[in-house]
Amino acid sequence: MKYVSTRSKMKSSEAVTSAQAILKGLAPDGGLFVPEEIPKLKPAEIERLLVKRYEVRAVDILHRFLTDYTIDELAECVELGYDWFDVPKRATIAIFLNDKMNQPAPPPPADSTAAAAPVEKKVTALLELWHGPTSAFKDMALQVLPHLMRYALKKTGETDQIMILVATSGDTGKAALAGFSDVPQTKIMVFYPDGGVSDLQRLQMVTQVGSNVNVTAVKGNFDDAQNGVKKIFGDKAIRAELAEHHIKLSSANSINWGRLVPQIVYYVSAYVDMIDAKMIKLGDKINVTVPTGNFGNILAAYYAKRMGVPIDRLICASNANHILTDFFQTGVYDRNREFYKTISPSMDILISSNLERLLFHETGDPRRVKKMMDELASTGKFKIDTVLKKKLDRIFYAGFATEEETRATIDGVFKEFARYVIDPHTAVGYAVAEKYRRETGDERPMLIASTASPYKFAPAVLGALGVDVSKMSEFGQLDRLNNISSRMIPAGLAKLDKAAVIHTNVVEPSQMAEAVLAFAKQ
Ligand SMILES: *Cc1c(COP(=O)(O)O)cnc(C)c1O
């Protein structure tokens, strides 16, 4: 399978292998790499995965996209990448909420001539994706990506060093640092918005060890950091200077194909697990809700749907920065709006980079995609036509949760489900999934991506549960949450208490390029 750019028609001689796409990160024309076609998964092939471990399911799915890797190579990447899960079944970690199908019918109403209330059939499964070393779903891809890159260097005969540049809204940074730390032939540099990430997220990053890592704060928000990184990627002079030091740039943001493809696996695997748990039968359709920022995670669910996993609706959940809700509702993507800092900071994003891939797959027309992306760059907005809008309407539902609704959802789930605590990002997803059900009456089984451990956002979670955190230290907050929650503190967060701060750089957005060159020369 070959990969092409979203922004220009490539001759087949220009299409690249998956190893090349993973090394380059971005296509030469500034577009994103996409597979020339989306492989199909037959029902019997889904059924075959039923008795398999997560790692085996992963190799099966990855090999359909990464055809220039051998099965053995992929097996090694996956086994090394997932050697850390703290649950026995690895990523097959769906938690099933309000599965009322097997519960006794409610007692008949006092007036026995009235019809009995119907038994509620609502099924909600949470896909806990945060059992990795950094307690957010991004580990699911970023623990595998460095191994995919190692093999990609070998396959393409690359002898230069690869420098990974990352702009992070909080969780990608730490997950990428953890994945790439001390990986040979790589350097990794992470930019995060100064004051735009949670205390724990910041501590996770600035304490990162490794001979090849750099962490720098940027005075600005996530979009400033992301635009700075994009600018560096597009700057020929910087690339030339880096080349003198035998360094090539690449990306570990979800614009990199190697970030997206491992995420497809868990949607396939979750569907299989729901069959295994007898919530559904093979072929039954489910809906999937994803709390969304850069549109990477939900795009992975889209690929799973296109492959043939019986997913009906994809529900795109946003927070107060609901640019995607507006886009799906009106057909206009407009970033000229106020930016809010919310309690779900990993979704505080106004440019959802991976939307470009969706536009490509749904139009099949790179010239149109380029036009929309050029418009977005110059005016901050673009509009899709009614034909495309109708197509997207059939696939997606979009909604958002306010800060108040997010807090109320954390509290509501805690009370309803035996002290089960969800993080604010997951709560946004949960709230929007409920809105979708109320608005449409569609009661199909719902799978909601649970994207972070609640411990990662302890102050917001405790606040939502009515606990005053103003006098507690970060670690006091973890202990307090531990007291009231049904789950333990993840080991990676508990030990931050004693970790030394190593990285203290802060730069203006305009100084990011300089910082990259300085790190390259180290
Ligand atoms: C990154 C992140 C998201 C958003 O995912 P995208 O792939 O960027 O849409 C949601 N929740 C958490 C906890 C995250 O870290």
Tab-separated table of C-alpha atoms in Angstrom, residues 206-439:
chain	number	residue	atom	x	y	z
A	206	VAL	CA	9.802	18.957	32.816
A	207	THR	CA	11.048	15.947	34.792
A	208	GLN	CA	11.637	13.802	31.688
A	209	VAL	CA	15.049	12.115	31.657
A	210	GLY	CA	16.953	11.023	28.539
A	211	SER	CA	20.112	12.096	26.687
A	212	ASN	CA	18.145	13.086	23.559
A	213	VAL	CA	15.225	15.120	24.994
A	214	ASN	CA	14.393	18.837	25.237
A	215	VAL	CA	11.244	20.431	26.704
A	216	THR	CA	10.496	24.137	26.118
A	217	ALA	CA	7.539	26.304	27.173
A	218	VAL	CA	6.113	28.769	24.615
A	219	LYS	CA	4.508	32.055	25.662
A	220	GLY	CA	1.164	31.555	23.924
A	221	ASN	CA	-1.541	28.922	23.524
A	222	PHE	CA	-1.438	25.509	21.850
A	223	ASP	CA	-2.185	26.937	18.415
A	224	ASP	CA	0.801	29.294	18.733
A	225	ALA	CA	3.022	26.326	19.573
A	226	GLN	CA	1.567	24.215	16.755
A	227	ASN	CA	1.868	27.028	14.210
A	228	GLY	CA	5.478	27.598	15.292
A	229	VAL	CA	6.281	23.933	14.702
A	230	LYS	CA	4.498	23.942	11.332
A	231	LYS	CA	6.472	27.024	10.306
A	232	ILE	CA	9.758	25.349	11.198
A	233	PHE	CA	8.775	22.320	9.115
A	234	GLY	CA	8.113	24.598	6.136
A	235	ASP	CA	11.307	26.658	6.495
A	236	LYS	CA	13.903	25.623	3.892
A	237	ALA	CA	16.729	27.634	5.511
A	238	ILE	CA	16.302	25.857	8.850
A	239	ARG	CA	16.151	22.481	7.161
A	240	ALA	CA	19.374	23.269	5.300
A	241	GLU	CA	21.114	24.300	8.498
A	242	LEU	CA	19.916	21.129	10.235
A	243	ALA	CA	21.113	19.064	7.273
A	244	GLU	CA	24.655	20.358	7.923
A	245	HIS	CA	24.370	18.720	11.333
A	246	HIS	CA	23.008	15.516	9.722
A	247	ILE	CA	19.589	16.029	11.226
A	248	LYS	CA	16.212	15.611	9.536
A	249	LEU	CA	12.945	16.763	11.071
A	250	SER	CA	9.945	14.592	11.714
A	251	SER	CA	6.763	14.761	13.717
A	252	ALA	CA	5.096	12.711	16.425
A	253	ASN	CA	1.906	14.793	16.369
A	254	SER	CA	-1.161	13.064	15.061
A	255	ILE	CA	-0.386	14.491	11.628
A	256	ASN	CA	2.128	11.602	11.459
A	257	TRP	CA	0.547	8.501	9.943
A	258	GLY	CA	2.437	6.345	12.453
A	259	ARG	CA	0.472	8.047	15.223
A	260	LEU	CA	-2.905	7.382	13.690
A	261	VAL	CA	-2.639	3.821	12.538
A	262	PRO	CA	-2.164	2.193	15.990
A	263	GLN	CA	-5.305	4.035	17.118
A	264	ILE	CA	-7.442	2.249	14.533
A	265	VAL	CA	-6.629	-1.021	16.298
A	266	TYR	CA	-8.424	-0.239	19.529
A	267	TYR	CA	-11.722	0.548	17.843
A	268	VAL	CA	-11.642	-2.796	16.055
A	269	SER	CA	-10.583	-4.492	19.277
A	270	ALA	CA	-13.301	-2.774	21.330
A	271	TYR	CA	-15.963	-3.955	18.894
A	272	VAL	CA	-14.639	-7.494	19.258
A	273	ASP	CA	-14.658	-7.130	23.055
A	274	MET	CA	-18.268	-5.994	22.984
A	275	ILE	CA	-19.144	-9.198	21.125
A	276	ASP	CA	-17.139	-11.155	23.666
A	277	ALA	CA	-19.056	-9.470	26.510
A	278	LYS	CA	-22.350	-10.422	24.783
A	279	MET	CA	-23.379	-6.769	24.549
A	280	ILE	CA	-23.731	-7.143	20.787
A	281	LYS	CA	-23.665	-9.845	18.126
A	282	LEU	CA	-21.279	-9.815	15.190
A	283	GLY	CA	-22.723	-7.390	12.647
A	284	ASP	CA	-24.732	-5.296	15.135
A	285	LYS	CA	-24.117	-1.611	14.715
A	286	ILE	CA	-22.743	0.546	17.519
A	287	ASN	CA	-22.189	4.277	17.888
A	288	VAL	CA	-18.826	5.689	18.941
A	289	THR	CA	-18.282	8.939	20.829
A	290	VAL	CA	-14.835	10.548	20.935
A	291	PRO	CA	-13.825	13.643	22.932
A	292	THR	CA	-12.034	15.522	20.204
A	293	GLY	CA	-9.288	18.116	19.801
A	294	ASN	CA	-6.948	17.656	16.864
A	295	PHE	CA	-9.411	15.170	15.264
A	296	GLY	CA	-6.865	12.319	15.402
A	297	ASN	CA	-8.639	9.887	17.688
A	298	ILE	CA	-12.039	10.216	16.024
A	299	LEU	CA	-10.421	9.929	12.596
A	300	ALA	CA	-9.033	6.545	13.693
A	301	ALA	CA	-12.626	5.507	14.478
A	302	TYR	CA	-13.613	6.754	11.017
A	303	TYR	CA	-10.967	4.515	9.433
A	304	ALA	CA	-12.273	1.573	11.488
A	305	LYS	CA	-15.783	2.301	10.174
A	306	ARG	CA	-14.538	2.568	6.599
A	307	MET	CA	-12.678	-0.740	7.029
A	308	GLY	CA	-15.994	-2.402	7.791
A	309	VAL	CA	-16.368	-2.361	11.576
A	310	PRO	CA	-20.145	-1.948	12.041
A	311	ILE	CA	-20.095	1.578	13.429
A	312	ASP	CA	-23.161	3.659	12.642
A	313	ARG	CA	-22.614	7.186	13.930
A	314	LEU	CA	-19.378	8.868	14.949
A	315	ILE	CA	-20.113	11.410	17.639
A	316	CYS	CA	-17.640	14.245	17.776
A	317	ALA	CA	-17.601	15.781	21.265
A	318	SER	CA	-16.072	19.199	21.921
A	319	ASN	CA	-15.685	21.460	24.940
A	320	ALA	CA	-16.331	25.229	25.060
A	321	ASN	CA	-13.932	25.564	22.091
A	322	HIS	CA	-16.573	24.018	19.859
A	323	ILE	CA	-15.258	24.916	16.435
A	324	LEU	CA	-15.878	21.333	15.240
A	325	THR	CA	-19.488	21.315	16.476
A	326	ASP	CA	-20.072	24.492	14.483
A	327	PHE	CA	-18.303	23.038	11.461
A	328	PHE	CA	-20.403	19.883	11.375
A	329	GLN	CA	-23.605	21.829	12.050
A	330	THR	CA	-23.108	24.692	9.565
A	331	GLY	CA	-20.478	23.507	7.063
A	332	VAL	CA	-18.281	26.504	7.926
A	333	TYR	CA	-14.968	26.063	9.714
A	334	ASP	CA	-14.099	29.414	11.270
A	335	ARG	CA	-11.220	29.859	13.657
A	336	ASN	CA	-11.846	33.597	14.058
A	337	ARG	CA	-13.302	33.260	17.525
A	338	GLU	CA	-12.419	33.553	21.152
A	339	PHE	CA	-10.183	30.854	22.616
A	340	TYR	CA	-11.138	29.443	26.020
A	341	LYS	CA	-8.981	27.665	28.571
A	342	THR	CA	-11.111	24.828	29.915
A	343	ILE	CA	-10.821	21.989	32.424
A	344	SER	CA	-10.272	19.683	29.422
A	345	PRO	CA	-7.108	21.433	28.137
A	346	SER	CA	-6.066	18.685	25.705
A	347	MET	CA	-9.105	19.671	23.653
A	348	ASP	CA	-8.470	23.428	23.741
A	349	ILE	CA	-7.700	23.575	20.042
A	350	LEU	CA	-8.950	25.762	17.200
A	351	ILE	CA	-7.109	24.071	14.341
A	352	SER	CA	-7.981	20.406	14.124
A	353	SER	CA	-5.262	19.257	11.751
A	354	ASN	CA	-6.608	15.805	10.987
A	355	LEU	CA	-9.875	17.136	9.600
A	356	GLU	CA	-7.850	17.573	6.404
A	357	ARG	CA	-7.584	13.785	6.050
A	358	LEU	CA	-11.359	13.402	6.399
A	359	LEU	CA	-11.920	16.066	3.733
A	360	PHE	CA	-9.579	14.170	1.428
A	361	HIS	CA	-11.269	10.813	1.922
A	362	GLU	CA	-14.758	12.249	1.507
A	363	THR	CA	-13.995	14.378	-1.571
A	364	GLY	CA	-11.228	12.309	-3.177
A	365	ASP	CA	-10.034	15.604	-4.586
A	366	PRO	CA	-6.667	16.949	-3.353
A	367	ARG	CA	-7.067	20.179	-5.342
A	368	ARG	CA	-10.233	21.011	-3.402
A	369	VAL	CA	-8.580	20.108	-0.112
A	370	LYS	CA	-5.642	22.376	-0.913
A	371	LYS	CA	-8.011	25.216	-1.727
A	372	MET	CA	-9.813	24.827	1.603
A	373	MET	CA	-6.537	24.612	3.539
A	374	ASP	CA	-5.132	27.673	1.728
A	375	GLU	CA	-8.286	29.586	2.622
A	376	LEU	CA	-7.986	28.482	6.233
A	377	ALA	CA	-4.374	29.699	6.311
A	378	SER	CA	-5.131	33.087	4.746
A	379	THR	CA	-8.590	33.973	6.118
A	380	GLY	CA	-8.963	31.613	9.088
A	381	LYS	CA	-11.982	29.902	7.606
A	382	PHE	CA	-13.393	27.735	4.828
A	383	LYS	CA	-16.791	26.423	3.782
A	384	ILE	CA	-17.788	23.056	2.370
A	385	ASP	CA	-20.471	22.613	-0.272
A	386	THR	CA	-23.878	21.068	0.440
A	387	VAL	CA	-23.037	17.744	-1.210
A	388	LEU	CA	-20.079	17.207	1.099
A	389	LYS	CA	-22.046	18.529	4.072
A	390	LYS	CA	-24.785	15.933	3.441
A	391	LYS	CA	-22.195	13.175	3.233
A	392	LEU	CA	-20.666	14.197	6.563
A	393	ASP	CA	-24.129	14.458	8.167
A	394	ARG	CA	-24.679	10.767	7.514
A	395	ILE	CA	-21.444	9.816	9.276
A	396	PHE	CA	-21.071	12.343	12.082
A	397	TYR	CA	-23.051	13.951	14.852
A	398	ALA	CA	-21.336	16.800	16.681
A	399	GLY	CA	-22.037	18.472	19.997
A	400	PHE	CA	-20.276	20.177	22.862
A	401	ALA	CA	-20.400	20.323	26.634
A	402	THR	CA	-20.019	23.523	28.620
A	403	GLU	CA	-17.733	23.619	31.656
A	404	GLU	CA	-20.799	23.376	33.890
A	405	GLU	CA	-22.136	20.331	32.016
A	406	THR	CA	-18.717	18.685	32.146
A	407	ARG	CA	-18.528	19.072	35.930
A	408	ALA	CA	-22.096	17.872	36.401
A	409	THR	CA	-21.315	14.790	34.288
A	410	ILE	CA	-18.262	13.864	36.407
A	411	ASP	CA	-20.445	14.134	39.502
A	412	GLY	CA	-23.388	12.302	37.943
A	413	VAL	CA	-21.309	9.334	36.761
A	414	PHE	CA	-19.577	9.142	40.163
A	415	LYS	CA	-22.901	8.912	41.942
A	416	GLU	CA	-24.576	6.551	39.497
A	417	PHE	CA	-21.739	4.061	39.023
A	418	ALA	CA	-20.230	3.130	42.370
A	419	ARG	CA	-17.622	5.879	42.751
A	420	TYR	CA	-16.331	5.425	39.228
A	421	VAL	CA	-14.441	8.628	38.365
A	422	ILE	CA	-14.000	9.954	34.829
A	423	ASP	CA	-11.628	12.719	33.745
A	424	PRO	CA	-12.948	16.003	32.270
A	425	HIS	CA	-12.177	15.006	28.650
A	426	THR	CA	-14.049	11.743	29.015
A	427	ALA	CA	-16.859	13.660	30.744
A	428	VAL	CA	-17.207	15.896	27.680
A	429	GLY	CA	-17.619	12.739	25.609
A	430	TYR	CA	-20.106	11.253	28.042
A	431	ALA	CA	-22.194	14.436	28.178
A	432	VAL	CA	-22.369	14.713	24.383
A	433	ALA	CA	-23.198	11.000	23.995
A	434	GLU	CA	-26.173	11.583	26.314
A	435	LYS	CA	-27.226	14.669	24.351
A	436	TYR	CA	-27.070	12.625	21.162
A	437	ARG	CA	-29.327	9.969	22.667
A	438	ARG	CA	-31.805	12.541	23.946
A	439	GLU	CA	-31.931	14.447	20.668
